[in-house]
CSV table of C-alpha atoms in Angstrom, one decimal:
chain,number,residue,atom,x,y,z
A,1,UNK,CA,-11.8,13.4,-26.1
A,2,UNK,CA,-15.5,12.6,-25.7
A,3,UNK,CA,-17.9,13.1,-28.5
A,4,UNK,CA,-20.5,15.9,-28.3
A,5,UNK,CA,-23.7,14.6,-26.8
A,6,UNK,CA,-26.7,13.7,-29.0
A,7,UNK,CA,-29.8,12.9,-26.9
A,8,UNK,CA,-32.1,10.5,-28.7
A,9,UNK,CA,-34.4,9.3,-25.9
A,10,UNK,CA,-37.3,11.7,-26.1
A,11,UNK,CA,-39.7,8.8,-25.6
A,12,UNK,CA,-38.4,8.5,-22.1
A,13,UNK,CA,-38.1,12.2,-21.4
A,14,UNK,CA,-38.0,15.1,-23.9
A,15,UNK,CA,-35.6,18.0,-23.1
A,16,UNK,CA,-37.6,20.7,-21.4
A,17,UNK,CA,-39.2,23.1,-23.8
A,18,UNK,CA,-38.0,26.8,-23.3
A,19,UNK,CA,-41.6,27.8,-22.7
A,20,UNK,CA,-41.8,25.2,-19.8
A,21,UNK,CA,-38.6,26.7,-18.3
A,22,UNK,CA,-40.0,30.3,-18.4
A,23,UNK,CA,-43.4,29.3,-17.1
A,24,UNK,CA,-41.8,27.2,-14.3
A,25,UNK,CA,-39.6,30.1,-13.1
A,26,UNK,CA,-42.5,32.6,-13.2
A,27,UNK,CA,-44.8,30.2,-11.3
A,28,UNK,CA,-42.2,29.6,-8.6
A,29,UNK,CA,-42.7,33.2,-7.6
A,30,UNK,CA,-46.5,33.3,-8.0
A,31,UNK,CA,-47.7,29.7,-7.6
A,32,UNK,CA,-46.4,28.4,-4.2
A,33,UNK,CA,-49.6,28.8,-2.2
A,34,UNK,CA,-52.2,26.1,-1.7
A,35,UNK,CA,-54.9,26.9,-4.4
A,36,UNK,CA,-57.6,25.6,-2.1
A,37,UNK,CA,-57.4,28.4,0.5
A,38,UNK,CA,-59.3,31.6,0.8
A,39,UNK,CA,-56.6,34.4,0.9
A,40,UNK,CA,-55.0,36.5,-1.8
A,41,UNK,CA,-51.9,34.2,-2.4
A,42,UNK,CA,-54.2,31.2,-2.7
A,43,UNK,CA,-56.4,33.0,-5.2
A,44,UNK,CA,-53.4,33.8,-7.3
A,45,UNK,CA,-52.4,30.1,-7.2
A,46,UNK,CA,-56.0,29.1,-8.0
A,47,UNK,CA,-56.0,31.4,-11.1
A,48,UNK,CA,-52.7,29.8,-12.4
A,49,UNK,CA,-54.1,26.3,-11.8
A,50,UNK,CA,-57.4,27.1,-13.5
A,51,UNK,CA,-55.6,28.6,-16.5
A,52,UNK,CA,-53.3,25.5,-16.8
A,53,UNK,CA,-56.4,23.3,-16.7
A,54,UNK,CA,-58.2,25.3,-19.3
A,55,UNK,CA,-55.2,25.3,-21.6
A,56,UNK,CA,-54.7,21.5,-21.2
A,57,UNK,CA,-58.4,20.8,-21.8
A,58,UNK,CA,-58.4,22.9,-24.9
A,59,UNK,CA,-55.5,21.0,-26.4
A,60,UNK,CA,-57.0,17.6,-25.5
A,61,UNK,CA,-60.5,18.7,-26.8
A,62,UNK,CA,-62.3,18.2,-23.5
A,63,UNK,CA,-63.9,20.3,-20.8
A,64,UNK,CA,-61.7,21.7,-18.1
A,65,UNK,CA,-63.6,19.9,-15.3
A,66,UNK,CA,-62.7,16.6,-17.0
A,67,UNK,CA,-58.9,17.2,-16.5
A,68,UNK,CA,-57.0,16.4,-13.4
A,69,UNK,CA,-53.2,16.8,-12.8
A,70,UNK,CA,-51.4,13.9,-11.1
A,71,UNK,CA,-47.9,13.5,-9.6
A,72,UNK,CA,-46.7,11.5,-12.7
A,73,UNK,CA,-47.8,9.8,-15.9
A,74,UNK,CA,-47.5,6.5,-13.9
A,75,UNK,CA,-50.0,7.5,-11.2
A,76,UNK,CA,-52.3,8.8,-13.9
A,77,UNK,CA,-52.2,5.4,-15.6
A,78,UNK,CA,-52.7,3.5,-12.3
A,79,UNK,CA,-55.7,5.8,-11.5
A,80,UNK,CA,-57.2,5.4,-14.9
A,81,UNK,CA,-57.1,1.6,-14.8
A,82,UNK,CA,-58.0,1.0,-11.1
A,83,UNK,CA,-60.6,3.9,-11.1
A,84,UNK,CA,-62.2,2.6,-14.3
A,85,UNK,CA,-62.5,-0.9,-12.8
A,86,UNK,CA,-63.8,0.4,-9.5
A,87,UNK,CA,-66.5,2.5,-11.2
A,88,UNK,CA,-67.9,-0.5,-13.1
A,89,UNK,CA,-67.4,-3.2,-10.5
A,90,UNK,CA,-71.1,-3.9,-10.5
A,91,UNK,CA,-70.9,-4.7,-14.2
A,92,UNK,CA,-68.0,-7.1,-13.9
A,93,UNK,CA,-64.4,-7.5,-13.0
A,94,UNK,CA,-62.6,-8.1,-16.4
A,95,UNK,CA,-60.0,-5.7,-17.7
A,96,UNK,CA,-59.3,-6.1,-21.4
A,97,UNK,CA,-55.9,-4.7,-22.5
A,98,UNK,CA,-53.4,-5.1,-25.4
A,99,UNK,CA,-50.2,-7.1,-24.9
A,100,UNK,CA,-48.1,-4.0,-25.5
A,101,UNK,CA,-49.4,-1.6,-22.8
A,102,UNK,CA,-46.9,0.4,-20.8
A,103,UNK,CA,-45.7,-1.4,-17.7
A,104,UNK,CA,-47.6,1.2,-15.5
A,105,UNK,CA,-50.9,-0.2,-17.0
A,106,UNK,CA,-49.7,-3.8,-16.7
A,107,UNK,CA,-48.7,-3.3,-13.1
A,108,UNK,CA,-52.2,-1.9,-12.3
A,109,UNK,CA,-53.7,-4.9,-14.1
A,110,UNK,CA,-51.5,-7.2,-11.9
A,111,UNK,CA,-52.9,-5.5,-8.8
A,112,UNK,CA,-56.5,-6.0,-10.1
A,113,UNK,CA,-55.8,-9.7,-10.9
A,114,UNK,CA,-54.1,-10.1,-7.5
A,115,UNK,CA,-57.3,-8.8,-5.9
A,116,UNK,CA,-59.4,-11.4,-7.6
A,117,UNK,CA,-60.2,-9.7,-10.9
A,118,UNK,CA,-59.4,-11.0,-14.3
A,119,UNK,CA,-57.5,-9.6,-17.3
A,120,UNK,CA,-57.8,-10.5,-21.0
A,121,UNK,CA,-54.7,-9.8,-23.0
A,122,UNK,CA,-55.3,-9.0,-26.7
A,123,UNK,CA,-52.3,-9.9,-29.0
A,124,UNK,CA,-50.6,-7.8,-31.6
A,125,UNK,CA,-49.2,-8.8,-35.0
A,126,UNK,CA,-45.5,-8.8,-36.0
A,127,UNK,CA,-45.6,-5.1,-36.7
A,128,UNK,CA,-47.0,-4.4,-33.2
A,129,UNK,CA,-50.5,-3.6,-34.3
A,130,UNK,CA,-53.5,-4.6,-32.3
A,131,UNK,CA,-55.5,-7.7,-33.4
A,132,UNK,CA,-58.8,-5.9,-33.9
A,133,UNK,CA,-60.9,-9.1,-34.3
A,134,UNK,CA,-59.5,-10.5,-31.0
A,135,UNK,CA,-60.1,-7.1,-29.4
A,136,UNK,CA,-63.8,-6.9,-30.5
A,137,UNK,CA,-64.4,-10.5,-29.2
A,138,UNK,CA,-62.7,-9.7,-25.9
A,139,UNK,CA,-64.7,-6.5,-25.2
A,140,UNK,CA,-67.9,-8.3,-26.1
A,141,UNK,CA,-67.5,-11.0,-23.4
A,142,UNK,CA,-69.7,-10.7,-20.4
A,143,UNK,CA,-68.4,-8.9,-17.3
A,144,UNK,CA,-65.9,-6.5,-19.0
A,145,UNK,CA,-65.5,-3.4,-16.8
A,146,UNK,CA,-62.8,-1.6,-18.8
A,147,UNK,CA,-60.7,-1.8,-21.9
A,148,UNK,CA,-57.2,-0.3,-22.1
A,149,UNK,CA,-55.3,0.5,-25.3
A,150,UNK,CA,-52.1,2.5,-25.7
A,151,UNK,CA,-52.5,5.0,-28.6
A,152,UNK,CA,-49.1,4.2,-30.1
A,153,UNK,CA,-46.4,1.8,-28.9
A,154,UNK,CA,-43.8,3.6,-26.7
A,155,UNK,CA,-41.3,1.0,-27.6
A,156,UNK,CA,-41.7,0.5,-31.4
A,157,UNK,CA,-43.8,3.5,-32.5
A,158,UNK,CA,-46.6,1.5,-34.1
A,159,UNK,CA,-49.8,3.6,-34.0
A,160,UNK,CA,-52.8,1.6,-32.8
A,161,UNK,CA,-56.3,1.5,-34.4
A,162,UNK,CA,-57.8,3.6,-31.6
A,163,UNK,CA,-60.9,4.7,-33.5
A,164,UNK,CA,-61.8,1.1,-34.5
A,165,UNK,CA,-61.1,-0.2,-31.0
A,166,UNK,CA,-63.2,2.6,-29.5
A,167,UNK,CA,-66.1,1.8,-31.9
A,168,UNK,CA,-66.0,-1.9,-30.7
A,169,UNK,CA,-66.2,-0.7,-27.1
A,170,UNK,CA,-69.0,1.8,-27.8
A,171,UNK,CA,-71.1,-1.0,-29.4
A,172,UNK,CA,-71.1,-2.9,-26.1
A,173,UNK,CA,-71.0,0.0,-23.7
A,174,UNK,CA,-67.5,-0.7,-22.4
A,175,UNK,CA,-65.4,2.5,-21.5
A,176,UNK,CA,-62.1,2.7,-23.3
A,177,UNK,CA,-59.0,4.0,-21.5
A,178,UNK,CA,-56.2,5.3,-23.8
A,179,UNK,CA,-52.6,5.7,-22.6
A,180,UNK,CA,-51.7,8.6,-24.9
A,181,UNK,CA,-48.3,9.4,-23.4
A,182,UNK,CA,-46.4,9.1,-26.7
A,183,UNK,CA,-49.1,10.9,-28.7
A,184,UNK,CA,-50.2,14.0,-26.7
A,185,UNK,CA,-48.4,17.1,-28.0
A,186,UNK,CA,-47.2,15.2,-31.1
A,187,UNK,CA,-50.1,13.6,-33.0
A,188,UNK,CA,-53.9,13.9,-32.8
A,189,UNK,CA,-55.6,11.3,-30.5
A,190,UNK,CA,-58.7,9.9,-32.2
A,191,UNK,CA,-62.0,10.5,-30.4
A,192,UNK,CA,-64.1,7.8,-28.8
A,193,UNK,CA,-62.2,7.3,-25.6
A,194,UNK,CA,-63.6,7.6,-22.0
A,195,UNK,CA,-60.4,8.0,-20.0
A,196,UNK,CA,-57.1,9.3,-21.2
A,197,UNK,CA,-53.7,9.8,-19.5
A,198,UNK,CA,-50.5,11.5,-20.6
A,199,UNK,CA,-47.2,12.5,-19.1
A,200,UNK,CA,-45.7,16.0,-19.3
A,201,UNK,CA,-42.0,15.1,-19.6
A,202,UNK,CA,-42.8,13.2,-22.9
A,203,UNK,CA,-43.8,16.5,-24.6
A,204,UNK,CA,-41.2,18.8,-23.1
A,205,UNK,CA,-42.8,19.7,-19.8
A,206,UNK,CA,-41.1,19.1,-16.5
A,207,UNK,CA,-41.0,15.6,-14.9
A,208,UNK,CA,-43.5,14.8,-12.2
A,209,UNK,CA,-46.7,15.9,-13.9
A,210,UNK,CA,-49.3,13.5,-15.3
A,211,UNK,CA,-52.7,14.2,-16.9
A,212,UNK,CA,-55.8,12.2,-16.2
A,213,UNK,CA,-58.9,13.1,-18.3
A,214,UNK,CA,-62.2,11.4,-17.5
A,215,UNK,CA,-65.1,12.3,-19.8
A,216,UNK,CA,-68.4,13.4,-18.4
A,217,UNK,CA,-70.8,10.5,-17.6
A,218,UNK,CA,-68.1,7.8,-17.5
A,219,UNK,CA,-68.4,5.6,-14.4
A,220,UNK,CA,-65.0,6.2,-13.0
A,221,UNK,CA,-64.4,6.1,-9.3
A,222,UNK,CA,-61.2,7.1,-7.5
A,223,UNK,CA,-59.3,4.1,-6.3
A,224,UNK,CA,-57.4,6.2,-3.7
A,225,UNK,CA,-58.3,7.4,-0.2
A,226,UNK,CA,-60.7,10.4,-0.4
A,227,UNK,CA,-59.3,13.8,-1.2
A,228,UNK,CA,-61.2,16.8,-2.5
A,229,UNK,CA,-58.4,18.2,-4.7
A,230,UNK,CA,-58.4,17.7,-8.5
A,231,UNK,CA,-62.2,16.8,-8.6
A,232,UNK,CA,-61.4,14.0,-6.2
A,233,UNK,CA,-59.6,12.0,-8.8
A,234,UNK,CA,-56.1,12.1,-7.4
A,235,UNK,CA,-55.0,12.9,-3.8
A,236,UNK,CA,-52.5,15.5,-2.7
A,237,UNK,CA,-51.7,19.1,-3.5
A,238,UNK,CA,-50.4,19.5,-7.1
A,239,UNK,CA,-46.9,20.7,-7.9
A,240,UNK,CA,-48.4,23.9,-9.3
A,241,UNK,CA,-45.2,25.5,-10.8
A,242,UNK,CA,-44.6,22.2,-12.7
A,243,UNK,CA,-48.3,22.0,-13.7
A,244,UNK,CA,-48.2,25.5,-15.1
A,245,UNK,CA,-45.0,24.7,-17.0
A,246,UNK,CA,-46.5,21.5,-18.3
A,247,UNK,CA,-49.6,23.3,-19.6
A,248,UNK,CA,-47.6,26.1,-21.2
A,249,UNK,CA,-45.3,23.6,-23.0
A,250,UNK,CA,-48.2,21.4,-24.1
A,251,UNK,CA,-49.8,24.4,-25.8
A,252,UNK,CA,-46.5,25.2,-27.5
A,253,UNK,CA,-45.8,21.6,-28.5
A,254,UNK,CA,-49.3,21.1,-29.8
A,255,UNK,CA,-49.1,24.3,-31.9
A,256,UNK,CA,-45.8,23.0,-33.5
A,257,UNK,CA,-46.9,19.4,-33.6
A,258,UNK,CA,-47.8,19.2,-37.3
A,259,UNK,CA,-44.6,21.0,-38.4
A,260,UNK,CA,-42.5,18.9,-36.1
A,261,UNK,CA,-44.0,15.6,-37.3
A,262,UNK,CA,-43.4,16.7,-40.9
A,263,UNK,CA,-39.7,17.4,-40.0
A,264,UNK,CA,-39.1,14.4,-37.9
A,265,UNK,CA,-40.9,11.6,-39.8
A,266,UNK,CA,-38.5,11.8,-42.8
A,267,UNK,CA,-35.6,11.5,-40.3
A,268,UNK,CA,-37.2,8.4,-38.8
A,269,UNK,CA,-37.7,7.0,-42.3
A,270,UNK,CA,-34.0,7.7,-43.0
A,271,UNK,CA,-33.0,5.8,-39.9
A,272,UNK,CA,-35.2,2.9,-40.9
A,273,UNK,CA,-33.8,2.7,-44.4
A,274,UNK,CA,-30.1,3.4,-43.6
A,275,UNK,CA,-29.9,1.1,-40.6
A,276,UNK,CA,-31.5,-1.8,-42.7
A,277,UNK,CA,-29.2,-1.1,-45.6
A,278,UNK,CA,-25.9,-0.4,-43.7
A,279,UNK,CA,-25.9,-2.6,-40.6
A,280,UNK,CA,-25.8,-6.3,-41.5
A,281,UNK,CA,-28.2,-8.7,-39.8
A,282,UNK,CA,-30.5,-6.1,-38.3
A,283,UNK,CA,-34.2,-6.2,-37.8
A,284,UNK,CA,-36.0,-2.9,-38.0
A,285,UNK,CA,-39.2,-3.4,-36.1
A,286,UNK,CA,-42.6,-1.7,-35.9
A,287,UNK,CA,-45.1,-0.8,-38.7
A,288,UNK,CA,-43.2,1.0,-41.5
A,289,UNK,CA,-46.1,3.4,-42.2
A,290,UNK,CA,-48.6,3.5,-39.4
A,291,UNK,CA,-46.1,4.9,-36.9
A,292,UNK,CA,-45.2,7.8,-34.6
A,293,UNK,CA,-43.2,10.5,-36.3
A,294,UNK,CA,-40.4,10.6,-33.7
A,295,UNK,CA,-39.6,7.0,-32.7
A,296,UNK,CA,-37.8,4.1,-34.3
A,297,UNK,CA,-36.6,0.7,-33.0
A,298,UNK,CA,-34.2,-2.0,-34.4
A,299,UNK,CA,-32.4,-5.1,-33.1
A,300,UNK,CA,-28.9,-6.1,-34.1
A,301,UNK,CA,-28.4,-9.9,-34.3
A,302,UNK,CA,-25.7,-11.4,-31.9
A,303,UNK,CA,-25.1,-8.0,-30.2
A,304,UNK,CA,-25.5,-7.6,-26.4
A,305,UNK,CA,-28.0,-4.7,-25.9
A,306,UNK,CA,-26.2,-3.4,-22.8
A,307,UNK,CA,-22.9,-3.4,-24.5
A,308,UNK,CA,-24.4,-1.5,-27.4
A,309,UNK,CA,-25.9,1.2,-25.2
A,310,UNK,CA,-22.6,1.7,-23.5
A,311,UNK,CA,-20.7,1.8,-26.8
A,312,UNK,CA,-23.2,4.4,-28.1
A,313,UNK,CA,-23.0,6.4,-24.9
A,314,UNK,CA,-19.2,6.5,-25.2
A,315,UNK,CA,-19.7,8.1,-28.6
A,316,UNK,CA,-22.2,10.6,-27.1
A,317,UNK,CA,-25.4,9.0,-28.1
A,318,UNK,CA,-28.2,8.5,-25.5
A,319,UNK,CA,-30.7,5.9,-26.6
A,320,UNK,CA,-32.9,3.3,-24.9
A,321,UNK,CA,-33.2,-0.5,-25.3
A,322,UNK,CA,-35.8,-3.2,-24.8
A,323,UNK,CA,-33.2,-5.9,-24.4
A,324,UNK,CA,-33.3,-8.0,-21.3
A,325,UNK,CA,-29.8,-7.2,-20.2
A,326,UNK,CA,-30.7,-3.6,-20.0
A,327,UNK,CA,-33.7,-4.1,-17.7
A,328,UNK,CA,-33.7,-4.5,-13.9
A,329,UNK,CA,-35.8,-7.7,-14.2
A,330,UNK,CA,-33.5,-9.3,-16.8
A,331,UNK,CA,-36.5,-10.0,-19.0
A,332,UNK,CA,-36.9,-8.9,-22.6
A,333,UNK,CA,-39.3,-6.2,-23.4
A,334,UNK,CA,-42.9,-7.6,-23.3
A,335,UNK,CA,-43.6,-5.5,-26.4
A,336,UNK,CA,-40.9,-7.1,-28.5
A,337,UNK,CA,-41.9,-10.5,-27.0
A,338,UNK,CA,-45.6,-10.0,-28.0
A,339,UNK,CA,-44.5,-9.0,-31.5
A,340,UNK,CA,-42.2,-12.1,-31.8
A,341,UNK,CA,-39.2,-10.0,-33.0
A,342,UNK,CA,-35.6,-10.2,-32.0
A,343,UNK,CA,-35.1,-8.8,-28.5
A,344,UNK,CA,-31.3,-8.7,-28.0
A,345,UNK,CA,-29.2,-5.9,-29.4
A,346,UNK,CA,-32.2,-3.7,-29.3
A,347,UNK,CA,-32.1,0.1,-29.7
A,348,UNK,CA,-34.9,2.6,-29.5
A,349,UNK,CA,-34.1,6.0,-31.0
A,350,UNK,CA,-36.6,8.8,-30.3
A,351,UNK,CA,-36.3,12.4,-31.6
A,352,UNK,CA,-37.5,15.7,-30.3
A,353,UNK,CA,-37.6,19.4,-31.2
A,354,UNK,CA,-33.9,19.9,-30.6
A,355,UNK,CA,-32.9,17.0,-32.8
A,356,UNK,CA,-31.1,18.1,-35.9
A,357,UNK,CA,-30.6,16.3,-39.2
A,358,UNK,CA,-26.9,16.5,-38.4
A,359,UNK,CA,-27.5,14.6,-35.2
A,360,UNK,CA,-29.3,11.8,-37.0
A,361,UNK,CA,-26.6,11.7,-39.7
A,362,UNK,CA,-23.8,11.4,-37.2
A,363,UNK,CA,-25.7,8.6,-35.5
A,364,UNK,CA,-26.2,6.8,-38.8
A,365,UNK,CA,-22.5,7.3,-39.8
A,366,UNK,CA,-21.2,5.9,-36.6
A,367,UNK,CA,-23.6,3.1,-35.9
A,368,UNK,CA,-22.4,0.5,-38.4
A,369,UNK,CA,-18.8,0.8,-37.1
A,370,UNK,CA,-20.0,0.5,-33.5
A,371,UNK,CA,-22.0,-2.6,-34.2
A,372,UNK,CA,-19.2,-4.1,-36.3
A,373,UNK,CA,-16.8,-3.5,-33.4
A,374,UNK,CA,-19.0,-5.2,-30.9
A,375,UNK,CA,-19.5,-8.2,-33.2
A,376,UNK,CA,-15.7,-8.5,-33.8
A,377,UNK,CA,-15.1,-8.4,-30.0
A,378,UNK,CA,-17.7,-11.1,-29.5
A,379,UNK,CA,-16.3,-13.2,-32.4
A,380,UNK,CA,-19.6,-13.5,-34.2
A,381,UNK,CA,-18.7,-12.0,-37.5
A,382,UNK,CA,-19.8,-14.2,-40.4
A,383,UNK,CA,-22.2,-16.3,-38.3
B,1,UNK,CA,-36.5,-36.0,-30.8
B,2,UNK,CA,-33.4,-33.9,-31.1
B,3,UNK,CA,-30.3,-35.3,-32.7
B,4,UNK,CA,-28.1,-33.3,-30.4
B,5,UNK,CA,-28.3,-30.9,-27.5
B,6,UNK,CA,-26.5,-27.6,-26.8
B,7,UNK,CA,-26.5,-26.7,-23.1
B,8,UNK,CA,-26.7,-22.9,-22.8
B,9,UNK,CA,-28.1,-22.8,-19.3
B,10,UNK,CA,-26.8,-19.9,-17.2
B,11,UNK,CA,-26.0,-17.9,-20.4
B,12,UNK,CA,-27.6,-14.6,-21.1
B,13,UNK,CA,-28.9,-13.6,-24.5
B,14,UNK,CA,-27.5,-13.3,-27.1
B,15,UNK,CA,-25.1,-16.2,-26.1
B,16,UNK,CA,-27.6,-19.1,-26.6
B,17,UNK,CA,-28.5,-17.7,-30.1
B,18,UNK,CA,-24.8,-17.4,-30.9
B,19,UNK,CA,-24.2,-20.9,-29.8
B,20,UNK,CA,-27.0,-22.2,-32.0
B,21,UNK,CA,-25.7,-20.1,-35.0
B,22,UNK,CA,-22.1,-21.5,-34.5
B,23,UNK,CA,-23.3,-25.1,-34.3
B,24,UNK,CA,-25.8,-25.1,-37.2
B,25,UNK,CA,-23.3,-25.1,-40.2
B,26,UNK,CA,-21.4,-28.0,-38.6
B,27,UNK,CA,-24.4,-30.4,-38.6
B,28,UNK,CA,-25.9,-32.1,-41.6
B,29,UNK,CA,-29.0,-30.5,-43.2
B,30,UNK,CA,-32.1,-32.0,-41.5
B,31,UNK,CA,-30.4,-32.3,-38.1
B,32,UNK,CA,-32.6,-31.2,-35.1
B,33,UNK,CA,-30.6,-29.3,-32.5
B,34,UNK,CA,-32.1,-28.7,-29.1
B,35,UNK,CA,-30.9,-25.5,-27.3
B,36,UNK,CA,-31.2,-25.6,-23.5
B,37,UNK,CA,-31.5,-22.0,-22.4
B,38,UNK,CA,-33.0,-20.6,-19.2
B,39,UNK,CA,-32.6,-16.9,-20.1
B,40,UNK,CA,-36.2,-15.8,-20.8
B,41,UNK,CA,-35.0,-13.8,-23.9
B,42,UNK,CA,-34.2,-17.1,-25.6
B,43,UNK,CA,-38.0,-17.8,-26.0
B,44,UNK,CA,-38.2,-14.8,-28.2
B,45,UNK,CA,-34.8,-14.7,-29.8
B,46,UNK,CA,-34.3,-18.3,-30.9
B,47,UNK,CA,-37.6,-18.3,-33.0
B,48,UNK,CA,-36.7,-14.8,-34.3
B,49,UNK,CA,-33.2,-16.0,-35.3
B,50,UNK,CA,-34.7,-19.0,-37.2
B,51,UNK,CA,-37.0,-16.6,-39.1
B,52,UNK,CA,-34.2,-14.3,-40.0
B,53,UNK,CA,-31.9,-17.2,-41.0
B,54,UNK,CA,-34.5,-19.3,-42.8
B,55,UNK,CA,-34.0,-22.2,-40.3
B,56,UNK,CA,-37.0,-24.2,-39.0
B,57,UNK,CA,-38.1,-23.5,-35.4
B,58,UNK,CA,-39.9,-26.7,-34.3
B,59,UNK,CA,-41.1,-25.4,-30.9
B,60,UNK,CA,-40.2,-25.2,-27.3
B,61,UNK,CA,-40.4,-27.8,-24.6
B,62,UNK,CA,-40.2,-27.5,-20.9
B,63,UNK,CA,-38.6,-30.6,-19.6
B,64,UNK,CA,-36.5,-31.7,-16.5
B,65,UNK,CA,-33.6,-29.6,-17.9
B,66,UNK,CA,-35.7,-26.5,-18.1
B,67,UNK,CA,-36.8,-24.6,-21.2
B,68,UNK,CA,-35.5,-26.0,-24.5
B,69,UNK,CA,-35.9,-24.9,-28.1
B,70,UNK,CA,-35.7,-27.3,-31.1
B,71,UNK,CA,-34.3,-26.0,-34.4
B,72,UNK,CA,-33.9,-28.0,-37.6
B,73,UNK,CA,-31.2,-27.1,-40.1
B,74,UNK,CA,-33.0,-26.7,-43.4
B,75,UNK,CA,-30.2,-25.4,-45.6
């Protein structure tokens, strides 16, 4: 008999919020027309889109005309990076970014470098926190067009010094792009950024909706072929029912964010303490204090990450891993690599509004036996 | 220069780390063991293992046999 499922991978995709489901179903009836047209059905769609934009802007603390909806968080990140670089190409062609950005940002950076631009990578410490001195030096260099910093690591949960990094950018007039995918709807994002992106399925919205916010006065220019929709920032008609659902669930998640953080952070602390105490030879990674309330990562010495994910899955636990054997490229996570921490046997646990204390307890009760079993099979006990 | 070499080429992590951990107690304290490992995770995991186990990581070299990692048994 299989164990009851416990989904612990909210950092990849959170289960859909009930508000998102209701809004999605309602918008399927009302929001199918192209909001750009001039007939009754289009006006109804336009009203829904405007309301979704207003609500999202309110939560982000920006103006509605600064917000665009994109087909995914990834396209939002690509647009943020490439558009920020395009808009400032007369100033220079250097992109400054941390070593622990999401792969969407790194792939956009690779595109930029491939086209003749340069990228300066700023390191992090063992806890995964940005080296602010190196950051300040990097953004001060001549020819920096854009700086990019993730608000908090999607792999290890360490919160980044966004306010300080933003201040360093303001000093030298460099726009700061923040990838806030793990923060929006959960924790406040510090002010000072010029461009922000987020992804609806991280906060309980549907998949396939990204948010790109560009502050007024920022020299950002669309890197895509021209299209008048979404203030010209992202081409193509939006998936309006999904956008409506994303906006409704963001408002709901943001309203509950403080209470949810207060509920989940002690469960994350419990995972950190119990895993360190009860699983031998484990490295719990990420900053112990300056961290997201819902995400925790650890690596088990001598354990194959893929085997660990499968063993956990057989017991009903859905988690993620930064180990090389679990990635299509067979390379270890660049985040764990940048931190200099153990990359094999890696597990990322991320909690959400449906996660109960009992779920976390069952995980903590079963994990030591699962790890011990894999070590016994591999003949590495006592090494 | 290493005192001995363990060839872990073609092995995926954690196997090179396990091979180093198996060999270490069998060599005298002070011995430098070179681990040949072409899995990119070894570049992260061998230094991390040394830190966790209190062994000395001397550095990596990229020679004709591919990437290699030198570890000194300190205890």
